[in-house]
């Protein structure tokens, strides 16, 4: 999902820029962490950062100082819940290519559903944070099982315990994950199965390419 954001989105797209911001923050924390035991390496790394041209060095800029903006209530639980569903999905396809499937996640209305909505506002998406975590070509988030679900559909059931505000909010929710083979063709640019033809990029990639041509 990182490579898709970095190489498939437009240069200044918020998804791509936010990914770069997270990588830069993680890199900064790692370098400052090993600086006390590998000072020369840490200093050399800091002097070659492309986005810090006039850096004073790792030892003159203080210790790790993570912004409070990174601590958003519910985000950790949302990611952990999505990862649990991803594990259910990957386990159900037995080592096959996840991009060859679309995923339907069914969660009854409640806190877990609301947390997943924070990762995917649309009912169905191929570019949402939830879909990136699922590693599928497309993810659909529903509150009830679709009536047209095949009787032989690959359905995996699971539960996830939400623990918020130091245990003051606890709620166990059940979910269903349905893995369906994709019906669309493989996009030659982003490699997801979201194109109408194997010789034509998907709608998302066509939009990005058109934007590059106009700049």
PDB file of C-alpha atoms in Angstrom:
ATOM      1  CA  UNK A   1       0.000   0.000   0.000  1.00  0.00           C
ATOM      2  CA  UNK A   2       2.944   2.348   0.634  1.00  0.00           C
ATOM      3  CA  UNK A   3       4.295   1.768  -2.859  1.00  0.00           C
ATOM      4  CA  UNK A   4       0.854   2.362  -4.352  1.00  0.00           C
ATOM      5  CA  UNK A   5       0.537   5.702  -2.563  1.00  0.00           C
ATOM      6  CA  UNK A   6       4.069   6.817  -3.373  1.00  0.00           C
ATOM      7  CA  UNK A   7       4.258   5.766  -7.002  1.00  0.00           C
ATOM      8  CA  UNK A   8       0.650   5.760  -8.231  1.00  0.00           C
ATOM      9  CA  UNK A   9      -0.889   8.886  -6.726  1.00  0.00           C
ATOM     10  CA  UNK A  10      -0.310  12.410  -8.023  1.00  0.00           C
ATOM     11  CA  UNK A  11       2.842  14.099  -6.725  1.00  0.00           C
ATOM     12  CA  UNK A  12       1.011  16.498  -4.395  1.00  0.00           C
ATOM     13  CA  UNK A  13      -1.977  14.297  -3.596  1.00  0.00           C
ATOM     14  CA  UNK A  14      -2.759  14.359   0.166  1.00  0.00           C
ATOM     15  CA  UNK A  15      -2.548  10.539   0.295  1.00  0.00           C
ATOM     16  CA  UNK A  16       0.996  10.605  -1.109  1.00  0.00           C
ATOM     17  CA  UNK A  17       2.109  13.580   0.978  1.00  0.00           C
ATOM     18  CA  UNK A  18       0.710  12.070   4.198  1.00  0.00           C
ATOM     19  CA  UNK A  19       2.597   8.847   3.471  1.00  0.00           C
ATOM     20  CA  UNK A  20       5.833  10.811   3.047  1.00  0.00           C
ATOM     21  CA  UNK A  21       5.158  12.642   6.315  1.00  0.00           C
ATOM     22  CA  UNK A  22       4.719   9.374   8.228  1.00  0.00           C
ATOM     23  CA  UNK A  23       7.887   7.902   6.701  1.00  0.00           C
ATOM     24  CA  UNK A  24       9.860  11.038   7.582  1.00  0.00           C
ATOM     25  CA  UNK A  25       8.568  10.988  11.164  1.00  0.00           C
ATOM     26  CA  UNK A  26       9.335   7.282  11.594  1.00  0.00           C
ATOM     27  CA  UNK A  27      12.799   7.773  10.096  1.00  0.00           C
ATOM     28  CA  UNK A  28      13.502  10.674  12.471  1.00  0.00           C
ATOM     29  CA  UNK A  29      12.526   8.573  15.500  1.00  0.00           C
ATOM     30  CA  UNK A  30      14.679   5.626  14.397  1.00  0.00           C
ATOM     31  CA  UNK A  31      17.774   7.755  13.772  1.00  0.00           C
ATOM     32  CA  UNK A  32      17.463   9.610  17.094  1.00  0.00           C
ATOM     33  CA  UNK A  33      16.950   6.267  18.881  1.00  0.00           C
ATOM     34  CA  UNK A  34      20.250   4.771  17.739  1.00  0.00           C
ATOM     35  CA  UNK A  35      22.198   8.056  17.864  1.00  0.00           C
ATOM     36  CA  UNK A  36      23.592   7.466  21.420  1.00  0.00           C
ATOM     37  CA  UNK A  37      25.205   4.156  20.387  1.00  0.00           C
ATOM     38  CA  UNK A  38      25.982   4.949  16.719  1.00  0.00           C
ATOM     39  CA  UNK A  39      26.688   8.696  16.836  1.00  0.00           C
ATOM     40  CA  UNK A  40      28.748   8.983  13.660  1.00  0.00           C
ATOM     41  CA  UNK A  41      26.247   7.037  11.565  1.00  0.00           C
ATOM     42  CA  UNK A  42      23.321   9.028  12.959  1.00  0.00           C
ATOM     43  CA  UNK A  43      25.087  12.332  12.257  1.00  0.00           C
ATOM     44  CA  UNK A  44      25.963  11.284   8.725  1.00  0.00           C
ATOM     45  CA  UNK A  45      22.371  10.232   8.054  1.00  0.00           C
ATOM     46  CA  UNK A  46      21.068  13.569   9.353  1.00  0.00           C
ATOM     47  CA  UNK A  47      23.461  15.543   7.172  1.00  0.00           C
ATOM     48  CA  UNK A  48      22.106  13.822   4.044  1.00  0.00           C
ATOM     49  CA  UNK A  49      18.391  14.261   4.653  1.00  0.00           C
ATOM     50  CA  UNK A  50      17.013  15.827   1.448  1.00  0.00           C
ATOM     51  CA  UNK A  51      14.290  17.744   3.313  1.00  0.00           C
ATOM     52  CA  UNK A  52      16.596  19.238   5.971  1.00  0.00           C
ATOM     53  CA  UNK A  53      19.170  21.222   4.022  1.00  0.00           C
ATOM     54  CA  UNK A  54      20.388  23.361   6.952  1.00  0.00           C
ATOM     55  CA  UNK A  55      20.165  20.766   9.699  1.00  0.00           C
ATOM     56  CA  UNK A  56      22.145  21.469  12.879  1.00  0.00           C
ATOM     57  CA  UNK A  57      22.683  17.779  13.349  1.00  0.00           C
ATOM     58  CA  UNK A  58      21.034  15.078  15.369  1.00  0.00           C
ATOM     59  CA  UNK A  59      22.660  16.037  18.684  1.00  0.00           C
ATOM     60  CA  UNK A  60      21.823  19.743  18.573  1.00  0.00           C
ATOM     61  CA  UNK A  61      18.138  19.345  17.769  1.00  0.00           C
ATOM     62  CA  UNK A  62      17.049  17.489  20.889  1.00  0.00           C
ATOM     63  CA  UNK A  63      15.628  14.077  21.704  1.00  0.00           C
ATOM     64  CA  UNK A  64      12.541  12.450  20.200  1.00  0.00           C
ATOM     65  CA  UNK A  65       9.617  14.864  20.371  1.00  0.00           C
ATOM     66  CA  UNK A  66       6.490  13.302  18.883  1.00  0.00           C
ATOM     67  CA  UNK A  67       3.652  15.712  18.226  1.00  0.00           C
ATOM     68  CA  UNK A  68       0.406  15.243  20.145  1.00  0.00           C
ATOM     69  CA  UNK A  69      -1.355  15.428  16.768  1.00  0.00           C
ATOM     70  CA  UNK A  70      -0.282  11.815  16.200  1.00  0.00           C
ATOM     71  CA  UNK A  71      -2.264  10.632  19.221  1.00  0.00           C
ATOM     72  CA  UNK A  72      -5.826  10.472  17.969  1.00  0.00           C
ATOM     73  CA  UNK A  73      -8.342   8.510  20.090  1.00  0.00           C
ATOM     74  CA  UNK A  74      -9.598   5.411  18.356  1.00  0.00           C
ATOM     75  CA  UNK A  75      -7.023   5.311  15.543  1.00  0.00           C
ATOM     76  CA  UNK A  76      -4.940   2.562  17.151  1.00  0.00           C
ATOM     77  CA  UNK A  77      -8.050   0.445  17.737  1.00  0.00           C
ATOM     78  CA  UNK A  78      -9.259   1.090  14.173  1.00  0.00           C
ATOM     79  CA  UNK A  79      -5.963  -0.079  12.697  1.00  0.00           C
ATOM     80  CA  UNK A  80      -5.780  -3.121  14.981  1.00  0.00           C
ATOM     81  CA  UNK A  81      -9.367  -4.047  14.100  1.00  0.00           C
ATOM     82  CA  UNK A  82      -8.687  -3.680  10.379  1.00  0.00           C
ATOM     83  CA  UNK A  83      -5.526  -5.794  10.722  1.00  0.00           C
ATOM     84  CA  UNK A  84      -7.523  -8.526  12.481  1.00  0.00           C
ATOM     85  CA  UNK A  85      -9.978  -8.567   9.573  1.00  0.00           C
ATOM     86  CA  UNK A  86      -7.103  -8.595   7.100  1.00  0.00           C
ATOM     87  CA  UNK A  87      -5.657 -11.653   8.843  1.00  0.00           C
ATOM     88  CA  UNK A  88      -9.049 -13.354   8.513  1.00  0.00           C
ATOM     89  CA  UNK A  89      -9.167 -12.450   4.822  1.00  0.00           C
ATOM     90  CA  UNK A  90      -5.622 -13.592   4.027  1.00  0.00           C
ATOM     91  CA  UNK A  91      -6.146 -16.802   5.961  1.00  0.00           C
ATOM     92  CA  UNK A  92      -9.265 -17.557   3.923  1.00  0.00           C
ATOM     93  CA  UNK A  93      -7.490 -17.354   0.539  1.00  0.00           C
ATOM     94  CA  UNK A  94      -4.653 -19.717   1.469  1.00  0.00           C
ATOM     95  CA  UNK A  95      -1.620 -17.801   0.213  1.00  0.00           C
ATOM     96  CA  UNK A  96      -3.177 -16.603  -3.030  1.00  0.00           C
ATOM     97  CA  UNK A  97      -2.645 -13.093  -4.394  1.00  0.00           C
ATOM     98  CA  UNK A  98      -4.850 -10.773  -2.308  1.00  0.00           C
ATOM     99  CA  UNK A  99      -5.150  -8.337  -5.220  1.00  0.00           C
ATOM    100  CA  UNK A 100      -7.098 -10.968  -7.146  1.00  0.00           C
ATOM    101  CA  UNK A 101      -9.935 -10.570  -4.650  1.00  0.00           C
ATOM    102  CA  UNK A 102     -12.388  -7.974  -3.492  1.00  0.00           C
ATOM    103  CA  UNK A 103     -13.392  -8.001   0.167  1.00  0.00           C
ATOM    104  CA  UNK A 104     -16.790  -7.448   1.736  1.00  0.00           C
ATOM    105  CA  UNK A 105     -16.681  -6.633   5.458  1.00  0.00           C
ATOM    106  CA  UNK A 106     -19.944  -6.950   7.359  1.00  0.00           C
ATOM    107  CA  UNK A 107     -20.179  -5.399  10.843  1.00  0.00           C
ATOM    108  CA  UNK A 108     -23.348  -4.725  12.815  1.00  0.00           C
ATOM    109  CA  UNK A 109     -23.919  -1.035  13.650  1.00  0.00           C
ATOM    110  CA  UNK A 110     -21.790  -0.078  16.638  1.00  0.00           C
ATOM    111  CA  UNK A 111     -18.389   1.220  17.687  1.00  0.00           C
ATOM    112  CA  UNK A 112     -16.355  -1.141  15.492  1.00  0.00           C
ATOM    113  CA  UNK A 113     -18.355  -0.150  12.410  1.00  0.00           C
ATOM    114  CA  UNK A 114     -17.785   3.531  13.227  1.00  0.00           C
ATOM    115  CA  UNK A 115     -14.041   2.930  13.577  1.00  0.00           C
ATOM    116  CA  UNK A 116     -13.947   1.252  10.169  1.00  0.00           C
ATOM    117  CA  UNK A 117     -15.888   4.156   8.677  1.00  0.00           C
ATOM    118  CA  UNK A 118     -13.037   6.392   9.829  1.00  0.00           C
ATOM    119  CA  UNK A 119     -10.800   4.368   7.492  1.00  0.00           C
ATOM    120  CA  UNK A 120     -13.306   4.225   4.621  1.00  0.00           C
ATOM    121  CA  UNK A 121     -16.060   6.803   4.290  1.00  0.00           C
ATOM    122  CA  UNK A 122     -17.431   5.308   1.067  1.00  0.00           C
ATOM    123  CA  UNK A 123     -19.318   2.031   1.011  1.00  0.00           C
ATOM    124  CA  UNK A 124     -16.954   0.635  -1.633  1.00  0.00           C
ATOM    125  CA  UNK A 125     -13.435   1.837  -2.399  1.00  0.00           C
ATOM    126  CA  UNK A 126     -10.201   0.703  -4.019  1.00  0.00           C
ATOM    127  CA  UNK A 127      -8.116   3.595  -2.629  1.00  0.00           C
ATOM    128  CA  UNK A 128      -9.269   3.942   1.002  1.00  0.00           C
ATOM    129  CA  UNK A 129      -7.042   3.380   4.025  1.00  0.00           C
ATOM    130  CA  UNK A 130      -9.141   0.332   4.877  1.00  0.00           C
ATOM    131  CA  UNK A 131      -8.585  -1.208   1.463  1.00  0.00           C
ATOM    132  CA  UNK A 132      -4.849  -0.534   1.684  1.00  0.00           C
ATOM    133  CA  UNK A 133      -4.739  -2.416   4.976  1.00  0.00           C
ATOM    134  CA  UNK A 134      -6.807  -5.283   3.553  1.00  0.00           C
ATOM    135  CA  UNK A 135      -4.370  -5.470   0.579  1.00  0.00           C
ATOM    136  CA  UNK A 136      -7.247  -6.315  -1.770  1.00  0.00           C
ATOM    137  CA  UNK A 137      -8.238  -4.677  -5.045  1.00  0.00           C
ATOM    138  CA  UNK A 138     -11.458  -3.358  -3.543  1.00  0.00           C
ATOM    139  CA  UNK A 139     -13.165  -3.301  -0.147  1.00  0.00           C
ATOM    140  CA  UNK A 140     -16.861  -2.912   0.643  1.00  0.00           C
ATOM    141  CA  UNK A 141     -18.025  -2.031   4.159  1.00  0.00           C
ATOM    142  CA  UNK A 142     -21.604  -3.028   5.058  1.00  0.00           C
ATOM    143  CA  UNK A 143     -23.755  -3.295   8.174  1.00  0.00           C
ATOM    144  CA  UNK A 144     -25.578  -6.425   7.003  1.00  0.00           C
ATOM    145  CA  UNK A 145     -24.906  -9.390   4.779  1.00  0.00           C
ATOM    146  CA  UNK A 146     -25.871  -8.692   1.133  1.00  0.00           C
ATOM    147  CA  UNK A 147     -28.944 -10.602  -0.009  1.00  0.00           C
ATOM    148  CA  UNK A 148     -27.191 -11.624  -3.214  1.00  0.00           C
ATOM    149  CA  UNK A 149     -24.336 -13.339  -1.346  1.00  0.00           C
ATOM    150  CA  UNK A 150     -23.735 -16.784  -2.948  1.00  0.00           C
ATOM    151  CA  UNK A 151     -24.507 -19.758  -0.723  1.00  0.00           C
ATOM    152  CA  UNK A 152     -20.976 -21.086  -1.311  1.00  0.00           C
ATOM    153  CA  UNK A 153     -19.285 -17.744  -0.620  1.00  0.00           C
ATOM    154  CA  UNK A 154     -15.985 -17.783   1.288  1.00  0.00           C
ATOM    155  CA  UNK A 155     -17.134 -16.228   4.591  1.00  0.00           C
ATOM    156  CA  UNK A 156     -14.866 -15.940   7.621  1.00  0.00           C
ATOM    157  CA  UNK A 157     -16.244 -14.910  11.015  1.00  0.00           C
ATOM    158  CA  UNK A 158     -14.382 -13.222  13.830  1.00  0.00           C
ATOM    159  CA  UNK A 159     -14.618 -10.953  16.858  1.00  0.00           C
ATOM    160  CA  UNK A 160     -12.655  -7.925  17.988  1.00  0.00           C
ATOM    161  CA  UNK A 161     -12.492  -6.374  21.455  1.00  0.00           C
ATOM    162  CA  UNK A 162     -12.366  -2.577  21.489  1.00  0.00           C
ATOM    163  CA  UNK A 163     -10.672  -1.054  24.535  1.00  0.00           C
ATOM    164  CA  UNK A 164     -10.763   2.752  24.701  1.00  0.00           C
ATOM    165  CA  UNK A 165      -9.875   5.363  27.308  1.00  0.00           C
ATOM    166  CA  UNK A 166      -7.950   3.021  29.547  1.00  0.00           C
ATOM    167  CA  UNK A 167     -10.684   0.418  29.665  1.00  0.00           C
ATOM    168  CA  UNK A 168     -13.575   2.758  30.399  1.00  0.00           C
ATOM    169  CA  UNK A 169     -15.048   1.859  27.003  1.00  0.00           C
ATOM    170  CA  UNK A 170     -15.038  -1.843  26.181  1.00  0.00           C
ATOM    171  CA  UNK A 171     -17.079  -3.429  23.436  1.00  0.00           C
ATOM    172  CA  UNK A 172     -16.697  -6.777  21.704  1.00  0.00           C
ATOM    173  CA  UNK A 173     -18.011  -6.797  18.154  1.00  0.00           C
ATOM    174  CA  UNK A 174     -18.386  -9.590  15.645  1.00  0.00           C
ATOM    175  CA  UNK A 175     -17.607  -9.289  11.960  1.00  0.00           C
ATOM    176  CA  UNK A 176     -17.780 -11.286   8.749  1.00  0.00           C
ATOM    177  CA  UNK A 177     -15.217 -11.118   5.946  1.00  0.00           C
ATOM    178  CA  UNK A 178     -16.232 -12.315   2.487  1.00  0.00           C
ATOM    179  CA  UNK A 179     -13.542 -12.915  -0.148  1.00  0.00           C
ATOM    180  CA  UNK A 180     -14.805 -12.701  -3.729  1.00  0.00           C
ATOM    181  CA  UNK A 181     -12.712 -13.198  -6.894  1.00  0.00           C
ATOM    182  CA  UNK A 182     -12.474  -9.919  -8.779  1.00  0.00           C
ATOM    183  CA  UNK A 183     -14.411  -9.505 -12.003  1.00  0.00           C
ATOM    184  CA  UNK A 184     -12.330  -6.675 -13.482  1.00  0.00           C
ATOM    185  CA  UNK A 185      -9.010  -6.623 -15.321  1.00  0.00           C
ATOM    186  CA  UNK A 186      -5.537  -5.865 -13.958  1.00  0.00           C
ATOM    187  CA  UNK A 187      -4.543  -2.213 -14.299  1.00  0.00           C
ATOM    188  CA  UNK A 188      -1.177  -2.004 -16.138  1.00  0.00           C
ATOM    189  CA  UNK A 189      -0.135   0.959 -13.970  1.00  0.00           C
ATOM    190  CA  UNK A 190      -1.111   0.241 -10.336  1.00  0.00           C
ATOM    191  CA  UNK A 191      -1.497  -3.559 -10.746  1.00  0.00           C
ATOM    192  CA  UNK A 192      -4.860  -3.659  -9.002  1.00  0.00           C
ATOM    193  CA  UNK A 193      -7.779  -5.453 -10.617  1.00  0.00           C
ATOM    194  CA  UNK A 194      -9.885  -2.342 -11.075  1.00  0.00           C
ATOM    195  CA  UNK A 195      -9.601  -1.705 -14.829  1.00  0.00           C
ATOM    196  CA  UNK A 196     -12.182  -2.394 -17.518  1.00  0.00           C
ATOM    197  CA  UNK A 197      -9.450  -3.749 -19.810  1.00  0.00           C
ATOM    198  CA  UNK A 198      -5.926  -5.084 -19.233  1.00  0.00           C
ATOM    199  CA  UNK A 199      -4.655  -2.623 -21.852  1.00  0.00           C
ATOM    200  CA  UNK A 200      -6.248   0.446 -20.243  1.00  0.00           C
ATOM    201  CA  UNK A 201      -5.416   1.965 -16.822  1.00  0.00           C
ATOM    202  CA  UNK A 202      -8.095   2.018 -14.148  1.00  0.00           C
ATOM    203  CA  UNK A 203     -10.175   5.190 -13.553  1.00  0.00           C
ATOM    204  CA  UNK A 204      -7.924   6.332 -10.673  1.00  0.00           C
ATOM    205  CA  UNK A 205      -4.760   5.996 -12.763  1.00  0.00           C
ATOM    206  CA  UNK A 206      -6.363   7.645 -15.789  1.00  0.00           C
ATOM    207  CA  UNK A 207      -7.179  10.640 -13.614  1.00  0.00           C
ATOM    208  CA  UNK A 208      -3.603  10.857 -12.328  1.00  0.00           C
ATOM    209  CA  UNK A 209      -2.146  10.556 -15.826  1.00  0.00           C
ATOM    210  CA  UNK A 210      -4.497  13.266 -17.118  1.00  0.00           C
ATOM    211  CA  UNK A 211      -3.413  15.537 -14.249  1.00  0.00           C
ATOM    212  CA  UNK A 212       0.273  15.051 -15.073  1.00  0.00           C
ATOM    213  CA  UNK A 213      -0.375  15.898 -18.692  1.00  0.00           C
ATOM    214  CA  UNK A 214      -1.988  19.209 -17.783  1.00  0.00           C
ATOM    215  CA  UNK A 215       0.822  20.420 -15.520  1.00  0.00           C
TER     216      UNK A 215
END
